[in-house]
PDB file of C-alpha atoms in Angstrom:
ATOM      1  CA  UNK A   1     196.336  92.176  29.114  1.00 84.00           C
ATOM      2  CA  UNK A   2     198.248  89.154  30.358  1.00 92.00           C
ATOM      3  CA  UNK A   3     197.659  86.023  28.271  1.00 95.00           C
ATOM      4  CA  UNK A   4     198.686  82.746  29.896  1.00 96.00           C
ATOM      5  CA  UNK A   5     199.144  79.250  28.495  1.00 97.00           C
ATOM      6  CA  UNK A   6     201.474  76.253  28.880  1.00 97.00           C
ATOM      7  CA  UNK A   7     204.512  74.657  27.257  1.00 96.00           C
ATOM      8  CA  UNK A   8     206.432  71.431  27.842  1.00 97.00           C
ATOM      9  CA  UNK A   9     209.966  71.901  29.109  1.00 96.00           C
ATOM     10  CA  UNK A  10     213.072  69.858  28.325  1.00 95.00           C
ATOM     11  CA  UNK A  11     212.027  67.079  30.721  1.00 94.00           C
ATOM     12  CA  UNK A  12     208.331  67.109  29.835  1.00 95.00           C
ATOM     13  CA  UNK A  13     207.264  69.228  32.810  1.00 96.00           C
ATOM     14  CA  UNK A  14     204.281  71.443  32.038  1.00 97.00           C
ATOM     15  CA  UNK A  15     205.082  75.076  32.758  1.00 97.00           C
ATOM     16  CA  UNK A  16     202.870  78.145  32.529  1.00 98.00           C
ATOM     17  CA  UNK A  17     204.054  81.157  30.577  1.00 98.00           C
ATOM     18  CA  UNK A  18     202.626  84.612  30.002  1.00 98.00           C
ATOM     19  CA  UNK A  19     202.695  87.052  27.108  1.00 97.00           C
ATOM     20  CA  UNK A  20     201.983  90.757  27.375  1.00 97.00           C
ATOM     21  CA  UNK A  21     201.473  92.613  24.100  1.00 95.00           C
ATOM     22  CA  UNK A  22     202.041  91.291  20.596  1.00 92.00           C
ATOM     23  CA  UNK A  23     204.661  93.640  19.168  1.00 95.00           C
ATOM     24  CA  UNK A  24     207.618  92.398  17.105  1.00 96.00           C
ATOM     25  CA  UNK A  25     210.278  93.375  19.687  1.00 97.00           C
ATOM     26  CA  UNK A  26     210.375  90.437  22.100  1.00 97.00           C
ATOM     27  CA  UNK A  27     211.721  90.710  25.639  1.00 98.00           C
ATOM     28  CA  UNK A  28     211.953  87.479  27.634  1.00 98.00           C
ATOM     29  CA  UNK A  29     211.861  88.040  31.385  1.00 98.00           C
ATOM     30  CA  UNK A  30     213.246  85.730  34.092  1.00 97.00           C
ATOM     31  CA  UNK A  31     211.206  86.739  37.132  1.00 96.00           C
ATOM     32  CA  UNK A  32     212.278  86.863  40.761  1.00 93.00           C
ATOM     33  CA  UNK A  33     212.164  83.594  42.684  1.00 89.00           C
ATOM     34  CA  UNK A  34     208.636  83.359  44.053  1.00 88.00           C
ATOM     35  CA  UNK A  35     207.563  86.442  42.083  1.00 90.00           C
ATOM     36  CA  UNK A  36     204.258  86.526  40.248  1.00 92.00           C
ATOM     37  CA  UNK A  37     203.599  87.978  36.817  1.00 95.00           C
ATOM     38  CA  UNK A  38     200.993  90.310  38.332  1.00 94.00           C
ATOM     39  CA  UNK A  39     203.594  92.220  40.340  1.00 95.00           C
ATOM     40  CA  UNK A  40     204.938  93.487  36.989  1.00 97.00           C
ATOM     41  CA  UNK A  41     201.593  94.996  35.968  1.00 96.00           C
ATOM     42  CA  UNK A  42     202.670  98.621  36.665  1.00 96.00           C
ATOM     43  CA  UNK A  43     205.646  98.138  34.306  1.00 97.00           C
ATOM     44  CA  UNK A  44     203.533  96.596  31.562  1.00 97.00           C
ATOM     45  CA  UNK A  45     201.356  99.706  31.520  1.00 96.00           C
ATOM     46  CA  UNK A  46     204.321 101.761  30.297  1.00 96.00           C
ATOM     47  CA  UNK A  47     205.500  99.474  27.496  1.00 96.00           C
ATOM     48  CA  UNK A  48     204.987 100.663  23.900  1.00 96.00           C
ATOM     49  CA  UNK A  49     202.953  98.545  21.509  1.00 95.00           C
ATOM     50  CA  UNK A  50     206.069  97.525  19.571  1.00 96.00           C
ATOM     51  CA  UNK A  51     207.288  95.473  22.571  1.00 97.00           C
ATOM     52  CA  UNK A  52     206.131  92.070  23.762  1.00 97.00           C
ATOM     53  CA  UNK A  53     207.062  90.664  27.184  1.00 98.00           C
ATOM     54  CA  UNK A  54     207.265  86.896  27.662  1.00 98.00           C
ATOM     55  CA  UNK A  55     207.808  85.387  31.099  1.00 98.00           C
ATOM     56  CA  UNK A  56     207.118  82.081  32.812  1.00 97.00           C
ATOM     57  CA  UNK A  57     206.345  80.626  36.232  1.00 96.00           C
ATOM     58  CA  UNK A  58     209.348  78.738  37.547  1.00 95.00           C
ATOM     59  CA  UNK A  59     208.895  75.015  38.074  1.00 93.00           C
ATOM     60  CA  UNK A  60     207.378  74.180  41.481  1.00 91.00           C
ATOM     61  CA  UNK A  61     205.782  77.645  41.605  1.00 90.00           C
ATOM     62  CA  UNK A  62     202.383  79.197  40.947  1.00 90.00           C
ATOM     63  CA  UNK A  63     200.805  77.786  37.763  1.00 90.00           C
ATOM     64  CA  UNK A  64     203.649  75.473  36.761  1.00 94.00           C
ATOM     65  CA  UNK A  65     203.964  71.792  37.586  1.00 93.00           C
ATOM     66  CA  UNK A  66     206.278  70.547  40.313  1.00 90.00           C
ATOM     67  CA  UNK A  67     208.954  67.897  40.497  1.00 89.00           C
ATOM     68  CA  UNK A  68     210.093  65.860  43.470  1.00 85.00           C
ATOM     69  CA  UNK A  69     213.693  66.876  42.783  1.00 86.00           C
ATOM     70  CA  UNK A  70     214.649  70.374  43.930  1.00 85.00           C
ATOM     71  CA  UNK A  71     214.931  72.742  40.930  1.00 88.00           C
ATOM     72  CA  UNK A  72     218.315  74.276  40.188  1.00 86.00           C
ATOM     73  CA  UNK A  73     219.534  77.323  38.281  1.00 87.00           C
ATOM     74  CA  UNK A  74     220.374  74.858  35.487  1.00 89.00           C
ATOM     75  CA  UNK A  75     216.732  73.735  35.436  1.00 92.00           C
ATOM     76  CA  UNK A  76     215.542  77.332  35.204  1.00 93.00           C
ATOM     77  CA  UNK A  77     217.731  78.265  32.263  1.00 90.00           C
ATOM     78  CA  UNK A  78     216.882  74.898  30.720  1.00 94.00           C
ATOM     79  CA  UNK A  79     213.226  75.921  30.973  1.00 96.00           C
ATOM     80  CA  UNK A  80     214.144  79.231  29.362  1.00 97.00           C
ATOM     81  CA  UNK A  81     215.703  77.310  26.474  1.00 95.00           C
ATOM     82  CA  UNK A  82     212.562  75.188  26.084  1.00 96.00           C
ATOM     83  CA  UNK A  83     210.428  78.339  26.035  1.00 97.00           C
ATOM     84  CA  UNK A  84     212.638  79.922  23.368  1.00 96.00           C
ATOM     85  CA  UNK A  85     212.253  76.743  21.303  1.00 95.00           C
ATOM     86  CA  UNK A  86     208.482  76.651  21.856  1.00 96.00           C
ATOM     87  CA  UNK A  87     208.106  80.247  20.670  1.00 95.00           C
ATOM     88  CA  UNK A  88     210.668  79.821  17.884  1.00 94.00           C
ATOM     89  CA  UNK A  89     212.412  83.024  18.979  1.00 94.00           C
ATOM     90  CA  UNK A  90     215.454  83.798  16.858  1.00 94.00           C
ATOM     91  CA  UNK A  91     216.033  87.263  18.313  1.00 96.00           C
ATOM     92  CA  UNK A  92     215.132  88.764  21.688  1.00 97.00           C
ATOM     93  CA  UNK A  93     216.291  90.911  24.586  1.00 98.00           C
ATOM     94  CA  UNK A  94     216.679  89.053  27.868  1.00 98.00           C
ATOM     95  CA  UNK A  95     215.829  90.534  31.266  1.00 98.00           C
ATOM     96  CA  UNK A  96     216.066  89.234  34.818  1.00 97.00           C
ATOM     97  CA  UNK A  97     214.961  90.542  38.184  1.00 97.00           C
ATOM     98  CA  UNK A  98     216.339  89.341  41.542  1.00 94.00           C
ATOM     99  CA  UNK A  99     217.187  85.613  41.190  1.00 92.00           C
ATOM    100  CA  UNK A 100     216.248  86.021  37.531  1.00 95.00           C
ATOM    101  CA  UNK A 101     219.524  87.913  37.053  1.00 95.00           C
ATOM    102  CA  UNK A 102     221.388  84.636  37.500  1.00 94.00           C
ATOM    103  CA  UNK A 103     218.985  82.836  35.160  1.00 95.00           C
ATOM    104  CA  UNK A 104     219.330  85.569  32.529  1.00 96.00           C
ATOM    105  CA  UNK A 105     223.124  85.564  32.643  1.00 95.00           C
ATOM    106  CA  UNK A 106     223.244  81.801  32.180  1.00 94.00           C
ATOM    107  CA  UNK A 107     220.581  82.105  29.490  1.00 94.00           C
ATOM    108  CA  UNK A 108     222.890  84.476  27.628  1.00 95.00           C
ATOM    109  CA  UNK A 109     225.554  81.778  27.463  1.00 93.00           C
ATOM    110  CA  UNK A 110     222.927  79.388  26.143  1.00 91.00           C
ATOM    111  CA  UNK A 111     221.602  81.734  23.443  1.00 94.00           C
ATOM    112  CA  UNK A 112     224.440  84.150  22.722  1.00 94.00           C
ATOM    113  CA  UNK A 113     223.620  84.361  19.022  1.00 94.00           C
ATOM    114  CA  UNK A 114     219.965  85.289  19.660  1.00 96.00           C
ATOM    115  CA  UNK A 115     220.252  87.882  22.424  1.00 97.00           C
ATOM    116  CA  UNK A 116     220.888  91.514  21.561  1.00 96.00           C
ATOM    117  CA  UNK A 117     220.982  93.030  25.055  1.00 97.00           C
ATOM    118  CA  UNK A 118     220.537  92.180  28.725  1.00 98.00           C
ATOM    119  CA  UNK A 119     218.595  94.039  31.420  1.00 98.00           C
ATOM    120  CA  UNK A 120     219.636  92.927  34.921  1.00 97.00           C
ATOM    121  CA  UNK A 121     217.329  94.439  37.503  1.00 97.00           C
ATOM    122  CA  UNK A 122     218.145  94.578  41.216  1.00 97.00           C
ATOM    123  CA  UNK A 123     219.745  91.170  41.580  1.00 94.00           C
ATOM    124  CA  UNK A 124     222.875  89.231  42.443  1.00 90.00           C
ATOM    125  CA  UNK A 125     224.842  87.861  39.525  1.00 91.00           C
ATOM    126  CA  UNK A 126     226.061  84.743  41.333  1.00 90.00           C
ATOM    127  CA  UNK A 127     226.690  83.047  44.740  1.00 89.00           C
ATOM    128  CA  UNK A 128     223.285  83.994  46.081  1.00 88.00           C
ATOM    129  CA  UNK A 129     223.829  83.278  49.774  1.00 88.00           C
ATOM    130  CA  UNK A 130     227.119  85.195  49.682  1.00 88.00           C
ATOM    131  CA  UNK A 131     225.371  88.267  48.256  1.00 90.00           C
ATOM    132  CA  UNK A 132     221.781  88.601  49.496  1.00 87.00           C
ATOM    133  CA  UNK A 133     221.419  90.515  52.752  1.00 87.00           C
ATOM    134  CA  UNK A 134     225.003  91.666  52.139  1.00 85.00           C
ATOM    135  CA  UNK A 135     226.242  88.122  52.662  1.00 81.00           C
ATOM    136  CA  UNK A 136     224.941  87.749  56.207  1.00 81.00           C
ATOM    137  CA  UNK A 137     223.386  84.364  55.414  1.00 77.00           C
ATOM    138  CA  UNK A 138     226.752  82.843  54.644  1.00 76.00           C
ATOM    139  CA  UNK A 139     227.598  82.935  58.339  1.00 76.00           C
ATOM    140  CA  UNK A 140     224.755  80.492  58.934  1.00 77.00           C
ATOM    141  CA  UNK A 141     226.142  78.220  56.273  1.00 76.00           C
ATOM    142  CA  UNK A 142     224.302  76.203  53.670  1.00 81.00           C
ATOM    143  CA  UNK A 143     224.194  73.234  56.022  1.00 85.00           C
ATOM    144  CA  UNK A 144     222.064  75.215  58.485  1.00 87.00           C
ATOM    145  CA  UNK A 145     219.728  76.410  55.716  1.00 87.00           C
ATOM    146  CA  UNK A 146     219.364  72.880  54.378  1.00 89.00           C
ATOM    147  CA  UNK A 147     218.632  71.645  57.901  1.00 92.00           C
ATOM    148  CA  UNK A 148     215.953  74.322  58.180  1.00 91.00           C
ATOM    149  CA  UNK A 149     214.499  73.130  54.869  1.00 91.00           C
ATOM    150  CA  UNK A 150     214.206  69.618  56.341  1.00 92.00           C
ATOM    151  CA  UNK A 151     212.168  70.737  59.336  1.00 94.00           C
ATOM    152  CA  UNK A 152     210.154  73.431  57.508  1.00 92.00           C
ATOM    153  CA  UNK A 153     207.236  71.096  56.617  1.00 91.00           C
ATOM    154  CA  UNK A 154     206.731  70.375  60.324  1.00 93.00           C
ATOM    155  CA  UNK A 155     206.925  74.074  61.181  1.00 92.00           C
ATOM    156  CA  UNK A 156     204.629  75.237  58.378  1.00 92.00           C
ATOM    157  CA  UNK A 157     201.341  74.815  60.300  1.00 90.00           C
ATOM    158  CA  UNK A 158     202.781  76.913  63.117  1.00 91.00           C
ATOM    159  CA  UNK A 159     203.910  79.935  61.109  1.00 93.00           C
ATOM    160  CA  UNK A 160     201.717  79.935  57.995  1.00 94.00           C
ATOM    161  CA  UNK A 161     198.400  80.440  59.783  1.00 95.00           C
ATOM    162  CA  UNK A 162     199.437  83.644  61.625  1.00 95.00           C
ATOM    163  CA  UNK A 163     201.190  84.983  58.515  1.00 95.00           C
ATOM    164  CA  UNK A 164     198.066  84.396  56.422  1.00 95.00           C
ATOM    165  CA  UNK A 165     196.058  86.348  58.994  1.00 96.00           C
ATOM    166  CA  UNK A 166     198.586  89.169  58.954  1.00 95.00           C
ATOM    167  CA  UNK A 167     198.555  89.342  55.155  1.00 95.00           C
ATOM    168  CA  UNK A 168     194.764  89.616  55.201  1.00 95.00           C
ATOM    169  CA  UNK A 169     194.830  92.393  57.795  1.00 95.00           C
ATOM    170  CA  UNK A 170     195.051  96.193  57.326  1.00 93.00           C
ATOM    171  CA  UNK A 171     198.459  96.076  59.018  1.00 94.00           C
ATOM    172  CA  UNK A 172     200.085  94.267  56.080  1.00 94.00           C
ATOM    173  CA  UNK A 173     200.630  97.204  53.716  1.00 93.00           C
ATOM    174  CA  UNK A 174     202.153  99.637  56.239  1.00 93.00           C
ATOM    175  CA  UNK A 175     204.342  96.787  57.507  1.00 94.00           C
ATOM    176  CA  UNK A 176     205.844  96.297  54.039  1.00 93.00           C
ATOM    177  CA  UNK A 177     206.868  99.952  54.060  1.00 92.00           C
ATOM    178  CA  UNK A 178     208.265  99.792  57.580  1.00 92.00           C
ATOM    179  CA  UNK A 179     210.346  96.744  56.613  1.00 90.00           C
ATOM    180  CA  UNK A 180     211.643  98.517  53.499  1.00 92.00           C
ATOM    181  CA  UNK A 181     210.243  95.881  51.150  1.00 88.00           C
ATOM    182  CA  UNK A 182     208.454  98.452  48.990  1.00 89.00           C
ATOM    183  CA  UNK A 183     207.694 102.137  49.358  1.00 91.00           C
ATOM    184  CA  UNK A 184     204.808 102.275  46.894  1.00 92.00           C
ATOM    185  CA  UNK A 185     201.960 100.066  45.622  1.00 93.00           C
ATOM    186  CA  UNK A 186     202.052  97.797  48.652  1.00 93.00           C
ATOM    187  CA  UNK A 187     198.827  96.164  47.459  1.00 93.00           C
ATOM    188  CA  UNK A 188     200.857  94.373  44.775  1.00 93.00           C
ATOM    189  CA  UNK A 189     203.326  93.119  47.404  1.00 93.00           C
ATOM    190  CA  UNK A 190     200.417  91.990  49.548  1.00 94.00           C
ATOM    191  CA  UNK A 191     198.942  89.943  46.687  1.00 93.00           C
ATOM    192  CA  UNK A 192     202.331  88.444  45.830  1.00 93.00           C
ATOM    193  CA  UNK A 193     203.043  87.622  49.479  1.00 93.00           C
ATOM    194  CA  UNK A 194     199.749  85.734  49.730  1.00 94.00           C
ATOM    195  CA  UNK A 195     200.825  83.514  46.837  1.00 92.00           C
ATOM    196  CA  UNK A 196     204.378  83.264  48.121  1.00 91.00           C
ATOM    197  CA  UNK A 197     203.347  81.932  51.526  1.00 92.00           C
ATOM    198  CA  UNK A 198     201.555  79.043  49.799  1.00 90.00           C
ATOM    199  CA  UNK A 199     204.718  77.910  48.034  1.00 86.00           C
ATOM    200  CA  UNK A 200     206.796  74.975  49.225  1.00 86.00           C
ATOM    201  CA  UNK A 201     209.244  77.068  51.240  1.00 89.00           C
ATOM    202  CA  UNK A 202     211.506  74.085  51.943  1.00 90.00           C
ATOM    203  CA  UNK A 203     212.111  73.832  48.207  1.00 88.00           C
ATOM    204  CA  UNK A 204     212.601  77.610  48.088  1.00 86.00           C
ATOM    205  CA  UNK A 205     215.449  77.331  50.608  1.00 88.00           C
ATOM    206  CA  UNK A 206     217.072  74.481  48.693  1.00 88.00           C
ATOM    207  CA  UNK A 207     216.944  76.478  45.460  1.00 88.00           C
ATOM    208  CA  UNK A 208     218.643  79.390  47.233  1.00 86.00           C
ATOM    209  CA  UNK A 209     221.394  77.054  48.411  1.00 88.00           C
ATOM    210  CA  UNK A 210     221.903  75.732  44.894  1.00 88.00           C
ATOM    211  CA  UNK A 211     222.046  79.292  43.532  1.00 88.00           C
ATOM    212  CA  UNK A 212     225.023  79.880  45.834  1.00 89.00           C
ATOM    213  CA  UNK A 213     226.953  77.366  43.727  1.00 89.00           C
ATOM    214  CA  UNK A 214     226.364  79.393  40.574  1.00 89.00           C
ATOM    215  CA  UNK A 215     229.447  81.436  39.609  1.00 91.00           C
ATOM    216  CA  UNK A 216     229.603  83.952  36.749  1.00 91.00           C
ATOM    217  CA  UNK A 217     232.500  86.302  37.528  1.00 88.00           C
ATOM    218  CA  UNK A 218     235.008  84.079  35.710  1.00 91.00           C
ATOM    219  CA  UNK A 219     233.329  84.688  32.334  1.00 94.00           C
ATOM    220  CA  UNK A 220     231.417  87.997  32.563  1.00 95.00           C
ATOM    221  CA  UNK A 221     234.103  89.778  30.569  1.00 93.00           C
ATOM    222  CA  UNK A 222     233.103  87.585  27.606  1.00 93.00           C
ATOM    223  CA  UNK A 223     229.575  89.067  27.442  1.00 95.00           C
ATOM    224  CA  UNK A 224     229.578  91.027  24.201  1.00 94.00           C
ATOM    225  CA  UNK A 225     226.124  92.616  24.183  1.00 96.00           C
ATOM    226  CA  UNK A 226     225.114  95.829  25.984  1.00 96.00           C
ATOM    227  CA  UNK A 227     223.992  95.212  29.562  1.00 97.00           C
ATOM    228  CA  UNK A 228     221.697  97.505  31.543  1.00 97.00           C
ATOM    229  CA  UNK A 229     222.203  97.060  35.291  1.00 96.00           C
ATOM    230  CA  UNK A 230     219.925  98.568  37.926  1.00 97.00           C
ATOM    231  CA  UNK A 231     220.458  98.885  41.674  1.00 97.00           C
ATOM    232  CA  UNK A 232     218.463 100.388  44.542  1.00 96.00           C
ATOM    233  CA  UNK A 233     219.870 102.673  47.216  1.00 96.00           C
ATOM    234  CA  UNK A 234     217.500 101.142  49.800  1.00 96.00           C
ATOM    235  CA  UNK A 235     217.601  97.578  48.513  1.00 96.00           C
ATOM    236  CA  UNK A 236     218.735  95.650  51.593  1.00 95.00           C
ATOM    237  CA  UNK A 237     217.898  92.299  49.993  1.00 92.00           C
ATOM    238  CA  UNK A 238     220.388  92.586  47.113  1.00 94.00           C
ATOM    239  CA  UNK A 239     222.483  95.646  48.008  1.00 94.00           C
ATOM    240  CA  UNK A 240     224.016  97.643  45.182  1.00 94.00           C
ATOM    241  CA  UNK A 241     227.585  96.817  46.134  1.00 92.00           C
ATOM    242  CA  UNK A 242     226.948  93.116  45.566  1.00 92.00           C
ATOM    243  CA  UNK A 243     226.542  93.502  41.807  1.00 92.00           C
ATOM    244  CA  UNK A 244     229.322  96.056  41.363  1.00 92.00           C
ATOM    245  CA  UNK A 245     231.901  93.325  40.595  1.00 91.00           C
ATOM    246  CA  UNK A 246     229.684  92.340  37.652  1.00 92.00           C
ATOM    247  CA  UNK A 247     229.425  95.951  36.481  1.00 93.00           C
ATOM    248  CA  UNK A 248     233.204  96.261  36.546  1.00 93.00           C
ATOM    249  CA  UNK A 249     233.750  92.955  34.724  1.00 93.00           C
ATOM    250  CA  UNK A 250     231.278  93.537  31.892  1.00 94.00           C
ATOM    251  CA  UNK A 251     232.618  95.086  28.699  1.00 90.00           C
ATOM    252  CA  UNK A 252     229.607  97.262  27.878  1.00 94.00           C
ATOM    253  CA  UNK A 253     227.466  97.922  30.931  1.00 95.00           C
ATOM    254  CA  UNK A 254     225.307 100.881  31.914  1.00 95.00           C
ATOM    255  CA  UNK A 255     224.416 101.366  35.586  1.00 96.00           C
ATOM    256  CA  UNK A 256     221.150 102.936  36.703  1.00 95.00           C
ATOM    257  CA  UNK A 257     220.625 103.847  40.339  1.00 96.00           C
ATOM    258  CA  UNK A 258     217.089 103.849  41.766  1.00 97.00           C
ATOM    259  CA  UNK A 259     216.261 105.590  45.038  1.00 95.00           C
ATOM    260  CA  UNK A 260     214.201 102.738  46.415  1.00 95.00           C
ATOM    261  CA  UNK A 261     213.869  99.132  47.536  1.00 96.00           C
ATOM    262  CA  UNK A 262     214.147  95.737  45.868  1.00 96.00           C
ATOM    263  CA  UNK A 263     210.905  96.464  43.995  1.00 96.00           C
ATOM    264  CA  UNK A 264     211.587  99.201  41.414  1.00 97.00           C
ATOM    265  CA  UNK A 265     208.877  97.509  39.357  1.00 97.00           C
ATOM    266  CA  UNK A 266     206.394  99.024  41.828  1.00 96.00           C
ATOM    267  CA  UNK A 267     208.169 102.212  42.875  1.00 97.00           C
ATOM    268  CA  UNK A 268     209.476 103.370  39.483  1.00 97.00           C
ATOM    269  CA  UNK A 269     207.687 101.255  36.854  1.00 97.00           C
ATOM    270  CA  UNK A 270     208.125 103.842  34.110  1.00 97.00           C
ATOM    271  CA  UNK A 271     211.919 103.812  34.525  1.00 97.00           C
ATOM    272  CA  UNK A 272     212.004  99.996  34.566  1.00 98.00           C
ATOM    273  CA  UNK A 273     209.899  99.955  31.404  1.00 98.00           C
ATOM    274  CA  UNK A 274     212.330 102.402  29.809  1.00 97.00           C
ATOM    275  CA  UNK A 275     215.225 100.080  30.673  1.00 97.00           C
ATOM    276  CA  UNK A 276     213.451  97.134  29.031  1.00 97.00           C
ATOM    277  CA  UNK A 277     212.616  99.235  25.967  1.00 97.00           C
ATOM    278  CA  UNK A 278     216.237 100.334  25.626  1.00 96.00           C
ATOM    279  CA  UNK A 279     217.331  96.687  25.700  1.00 97.00           C
ATOM    280  CA  UNK A 280     214.755  95.900  23.005  1.00 97.00           C
ATOM    281  CA  UNK A 281     215.831  98.850  20.857  1.00 96.00           C
ATOM    282  CA  UNK A 282     219.479  97.780  20.969  1.00 95.00           C
ATOM    283  CA  UNK A 283     218.426  94.221  20.116  1.00 96.00           C
ATOM    284  CA  UNK A 284     216.245  95.043  17.130  1.00 94.00           C
ATOM    285  CA  UNK A 285     217.855  98.328  16.019  1.00 85.00           C
ATOM    286  CA  UNK A 286     221.579  97.799  16.714  1.00 70.00           C
ATOM    287  CA  UNK A 287     222.446 101.288  15.467  1.00 63.00           C
ATOM    288  CA  UNK A 288     220.443 102.855  18.313  1.00 55.00           C
ATOM    289  CA  UNK A 289     222.903 104.716  20.543  1.00 51.00           C
ATOM    290  CA  UNK A 290     223.031 104.035  24.254  1.00 52.00           C
ATOM    291  CA  UNK A 291     221.376 106.878  26.127  1.00 46.00           C
ATOM    292  CA  UNK A 292     223.048 108.334  29.205  1.00 42.00           C
ATOM    293  CA  UNK A 293     221.512 107.320  32.544  1.00 44.00           C
TER     294      UNK A 293
END
């Protein structure tokens, strides 16, 4: 069962967070940008009772309040810090999926003494526009994306209505498979997409541009805790080769390869759950050996 409530962040913004389970081994999850907590439901089903997942809705998304100013990666890991303070967490494993990988890595720097392990799932560790879609967006340039963000509110009535109709139609689920977005449980993608299309997509584009300014490679070799990295062989959104520099820079990283898309949480939820559990075991039982992948 997903239990949801609210906390006040560092600037007083009211954000919604979710807890799954009540076990003593806490795992804080930085979700994908635009992702909903419900899309993780297949993973939650495989978690043992000793684990508890805690995640939150990013500012300007879903159940959280919005600001006029465009959120940044700094805001997101600031919100993570406020959540840690709210819950009085003195020890936890930290996970991130997609954009949440960047948030989790920066969160590690913020809470090094509290984090026992990291799980970085199908994401890009920094410079988002240079890495998503294998860097193809960088040829457009951030200026073009920011210009698109300016005109998006005027375009929204033109594209949102037909997309809403498509998402409500029987064609939606097979289309997700054809596009390689997910090869299983397309009903979860359909539900998430319906919420995603209602977001302020202009803000979404600006956040992506800001995430391109976030650089981690200069300090990844200072990460001292075990890191579990996952990649997908068919993940065209954040291709495996884009996080390999992080894998090579980290002192103690384990790489897991999934034969699937950007959504292993739907296609292989049991394996994702196992990755989270391993991070929790290392965090709360440091003598636990790393298992081979």
